JSON list of C-alpha atoms in Angstrom, two decimals:
[
{"chain": "A", "resi": 1, "resn": "VAL", "atom": "CA", "xyz": [65.99, 62.25, 64.51]},
{"chain": "A", "resi": 2, "resn": "HIS", "atom": "CA", "xyz": [62.36, 62.10, 65.58]},
{"chain": "A", "resi": 3, "resn": "LEU", "atom": "CA", "xyz": [61.66, 65.62, 64.32]},
{"chain": "A", "resi": 4, "resn": "VAL", "atom": "CA", "xyz": [62.97, 64.61, 60.89]},
{"chain": "A", "resi": 5, "resn": "LYS", "atom": "CA", "xyz": [60.86, 61.47, 60.95]},
{"chain": "A", "resi": 6, "resn": "LEU", "atom": "CA", "xyz": [57.88, 63.58, 62.03]},
{"chain": "A", "resi": 7, "resn": "GLY", "atom": "CA", "xyz": [58.37, 65.74, 58.95]},
{"chain": "A", "resi": 8, "resn": "MET", "atom": "CA", "xyz": [58.56, 62.66, 56.76]},
{"chain": "A", "resi": 9, "resn": "ALA", "atom": "CA", "xyz": [55.38, 61.26, 58.31]},
{"chain": "A", "resi": 10, "resn": "MET", "atom": "CA", "xyz": [53.63, 64.55, 57.63]},
{"chain": "A", "resi": 11, "resn": "GLY", "atom": "CA", "xyz": [54.74, 64.42, 54.00]},
{"chain": "A", "resi": 12, "resn": "ALA", "atom": "CA", "xyz": [53.34, 60.90, 53.73]},
{"chain": "A", "resi": 13, "resn": "ARG", "atom": "CA", "xyz": [50.10, 62.14, 55.33]},
{"chain": "A", "resi": 14, "resn": "SER", "atom": "CA", "xyz": [50.20, 59.27, 57.80]},
{"chain": "A", "resi": 15, "resn": "GLU", "atom": "CA", "xyz": [48.19, 60.19, 60.88]},
{"chain": "A", "resi": 16, "resn": "GLY", "atom": "CA", "xyz": [49.45, 57.25, 62.92]},
{"chain": "A", "resi": 17, "resn": "ALA", "atom": "CA", "xyz": [53.08, 57.97, 62.10]},
{"chain": "A", "resi": 18, "resn": "VAL", "atom": "CA", "xyz": [52.64, 61.67, 62.90]},
{"chain": "A", "resi": 19, "resn": "HIS", "atom": "CA", "xyz": [51.21, 60.74, 66.30]},
{"chain": "A", "resi": 20, "resn": "SER", "atom": "CA", "xyz": [54.00, 58.24, 66.92]},
{"chain": "A", "resi": 21, "resn": "HIS", "atom": "CA", "xyz": [56.88, 60.50, 65.93]},
{"chain": "A", "resi": 22, "resn": "ALA", "atom": "CA", "xyz": [55.46, 63.50, 67.78]},
{"chain": "A", "resi": 23, "resn": "ARG", "atom": "CA", "xyz": [55.29, 61.36, 70.94]},
{"chain": "A", "resi": 24, "resn": "ARG", "atom": "CA", "xyz": [58.79, 60.02, 70.36]},
{"chain": "A", "resi": 25, "resn": "ALA", "atom": "CA", "xyz": [60.20, 63.49, 69.73]},
{"chain": "A", "resi": 26, "resn": "LEU", "atom": "CA", "xyz": [58.71, 64.76, 72.98]},
{"chain": "A", "resi": 27, "resn": "ALA", "atom": "CA", "xyz": [60.00, 61.70, 74.87]},
{"chain": "A", "resi": 28, "resn": "ALA", "atom": "CA", "xyz": [63.48, 62.35, 73.45]},
{"chain": "A", "resi": 29, "resn": "GLY", "atom": "CA", "xyz": [63.43, 65.90, 74.81]},
{"chain": "A", "resi": 30, "resn": "ALA", "atom": "CA", "xyz": [61.95, 68.03, 72.04]},
{"chain": "A", "resi": 31, "resn": "THR", "atom": "CA", "xyz": [59.76, 70.86, 73.27]},
{"chain": "A", "resi": 32, "resn": "PRO", "atom": "CA", "xyz": [56.15, 71.29, 72.16]},
{"chain": "A", "resi": 33, "resn": "ALA", "atom": "CA", "xyz": [57.26, 74.47, 70.34]},
{"chain": "A", "resi": 34, "resn": "GLN", "atom": "CA", "xyz": [59.85, 72.50, 68.36]},
{"chain": "A", "resi": 35, "resn": "VAL", "atom": "CA", "xyz": [57.28, 69.89, 67.40]},
{"chain": "A", "resi": 36, "resn": "ARG", "atom": "CA", "xyz": [54.86, 72.63, 66.28]},
{"chain": "A", "resi": 37, "resn": "GLN", "atom": "CA", "xyz": [57.66, 74.26, 64.28]},
{"chain": "A", "resi": 38, "resn": "VAL", "atom": "CA", "xyz": [57.90, 71.12, 62.14]},
{"chain": "A", "resi": 39, "resn": "ALA", "atom": "CA", "xyz": [54.26, 71.66, 61.12]},
{"chain": "A", "resi": 40, "resn": "ALA", "atom": "CA", "xyz": [54.91, 75.34, 60.40]},
{"chain": "A", "resi": 41, "resn": "LEU", "atom": "CA", "xyz": [57.88, 74.49, 58.20]},
{"chain": "A", "resi": 42, "resn": "ALA", "atom": "CA", "xyz": [55.78, 71.96, 56.26]},
{"chain": "A", "resi": 43, "resn": "VAL", "atom": "CA", "xyz": [53.24, 74.53, 55.02]},
{"chain": "A", "resi": 44, "resn": "PRO", "atom": "CA", "xyz": [55.11, 75.50, 51.81]},
{"chain": "A", "resi": 45, "resn": "THR", "atom": "CA", "xyz": [55.68, 71.85, 50.89]},
{"chain": "A", "resi": 46, "resn": "LEU", "atom": "CA", "xyz": [52.39, 70.24, 51.94]},
{"chain": "A", "resi": 47, "resn": "GLY", "atom": "CA", "xyz": [50.17, 73.21, 51.25]},
{"chain": "A", "resi": 48, "resn": "PHE", "atom": "CA", "xyz": [47.89, 74.75, 53.79]},
{"chain": "A", "resi": 49, "resn": "PRO", "atom": "CA", "xyz": [45.26, 71.95, 54.00]},
{"chain": "A", "resi": 50, "resn": "GLY", "atom": "CA", "xyz": [47.86, 69.21, 54.39]},
{"chain": "A", "resi": 51, "resn": "ALA", "atom": "CA", "xyz": [49.80, 71.13, 57.01]},
{"chain": "A", "resi": 52, "resn": "VAL", "atom": "CA", "xyz": [46.62, 71.94, 58.94]},
{"chain": "A", "resi": 53, "resn": "ALA", "atom": "CA", "xyz": [45.72, 68.25, 59.06]},
{"chain": "A", "resi": 54, "resn": "ALA", "atom": "CA", "xyz": [49.19, 67.36, 60.32]},
{"chain": "A", "resi": 55, "resn": "PHE", "atom": "CA", "xyz": [49.09, 70.21, 62.86]},
{"chain": "A", "resi": 56, "resn": "THR", "atom": "CA", "xyz": [45.79, 68.81, 64.14]},
{"chain": "A", "resi": 57, "resn": "TRP", "atom": "CA", "xyz": [47.39, 65.38, 64.57]},
{"chain": "A", "resi": 58, "resn": "ILE", "atom": "CA", "xyz": [50.30, 66.96, 66.46]},
{"chain": "A", "resi": 59, "resn": "GLN", "atom": "CA", "xyz": [47.87, 68.83, 68.70]},
{"chain": "A", "resi": 60, "resn": "ASP", "atom": "CA", "xyz": [46.20, 65.48, 69.49]},
{"chain": "A", "resi": 61, "resn": "VAL", "atom": "CA", "xyz": [49.49, 64.31, 70.98]},
{"chain": "A", "resi": 62, "resn": "LEU", "atom": "CA", "xyz": [50.20, 67.58, 72.76]},
{"chain": "A", "resi": 63, "resn": "ARG", "atom": "CA", "xyz": [46.77, 67.45, 74.41]},
{"chain": "A", "resi": 64, "resn": "GLY", "atom": "CA", "xyz": [47.61, 64.00, 75.74]},
{"chain": "A", "resi": 65, "resn": "ARG", "atom": "CA", "xyz": [45.47, 61.89, 73.45]}
]
């Protein structure tokens, strides 16, 4: 559920929601690789710049910010 919501937050380009759903996905048992995969799958839809921004927001969470 949280991975789907993460994808939706990325599509909305909402930094706060991306942070929140990445944290929630990890807390629910998703692996960092699974969370990163959401960003990789978003590239064709969001375009490279949008996906890079979202990937950066995901990395913020994975680094413990």
